[in-house]
XYZ file of C-alpha atoms in Angstrom:
87
model
C 165.090 19.235 140.273
C 165.094 20.840 143.596
C 162.163 20.195 145.908
C 161.182 23.241 148.069
C 161.553 22.740 151.602
C 159.649 24.543 154.513
C 161.924 26.690 157.002
C 163.187 25.047 159.907
C 160.775 25.282 163.061
C 157.921 26.304 160.902
C 154.641 24.428 161.294
C 153.486 22.111 158.568
C 150.603 23.947 156.621
C 147.150 22.554 156.967
C 143.932 23.393 155.709
C 142.292 25.476 158.725
C 142.259 29.228 159.224
C 144.727 30.453 161.844
C 144.060 32.520 165.160
C 143.949 32.785 168.804
C 141.326 32.051 171.590
C 140.242 35.527 172.339
C 137.597 35.062 174.944
C 136.123 31.907 176.821
C 132.916 31.965 178.858
C 133.091 28.530 180.287
C 129.777 29.055 182.300
C 127.579 28.793 178.923
C 130.286 27.093 176.997
C 130.917 29.760 174.404
C 133.839 31.480 173.185
C 135.462 33.730 170.438
C 138.634 33.137 168.273
C 140.198 36.427 166.889
C 141.448 35.118 163.485
C 145.045 36.186 162.007
C 143.044 38.471 159.816
C 141.490 40.518 162.684
C 137.956 38.848 162.633
C 136.238 37.571 165.791
C 134.248 34.327 165.282
C 132.415 32.791 167.769
C 131.926 29.129 168.829
C 129.601 27.044 171.012
C 131.705 24.219 172.648
C 128.815 21.470 172.554
C 128.764 21.837 168.810
C 132.514 21.798 168.137
C 134.892 19.241 166.907
C 138.105 19.423 168.886
C 141.236 18.211 167.440
C 144.600 17.764 169.281
C 143.149 18.242 172.613
C 144.004 15.298 175.407
C 140.314 15.455 176.407
C 137.022 16.988 175.252
C 136.693 19.715 178.044
C 136.262 23.436 177.509
C 138.478 23.804 180.624
C 141.405 22.902 178.404
C 141.075 25.831 176.271
C 142.678 29.106 177.510
C 142.831 32.554 176.195
C 145.636 33.338 174.056
C 145.931 29.696 172.902
C 147.166 29.336 169.306
C 144.529 27.553 167.100
C 143.428 26.435 163.673
C 139.591 26.409 162.809
C 137.028 25.805 160.133
C 133.741 27.662 160.116
C 130.125 26.838 159.174
C 126.866 28.743 158.778
C 123.908 28.354 161.449
C 120.944 30.138 161.889
C 122.971 32.461 164.183
C 125.340 33.335 161.544
C 129.003 32.204 161.091
C 130.296 29.805 163.874
C 133.335 28.010 164.306
C 132.684 24.158 163.894
C 136.241 22.774 163.994
C 138.927 23.740 166.366
C 142.622 22.290 166.137
C 144.859 22.965 169.059
C 148.423 23.959 168.251
C 149.893 24.762 171.600
């Protein structure tokens, strides 16, 4: 029986939604991710779990950076709770 192989050079699938960092406001430590489906989802850095970054610092994040993310509901609505850096 043949086992399906992922195409060469394609990232391994994970359980995160996909998108890019669209905006960052380092002064108030907030930002917005543009999902691959076109939705803008905000994040607040002090309440963010960061995966794949060399240090926990908002200055490491840049606009246009490819990320995976997970979301959660807050009193202010839908927010990103986990951000995984791919770049």
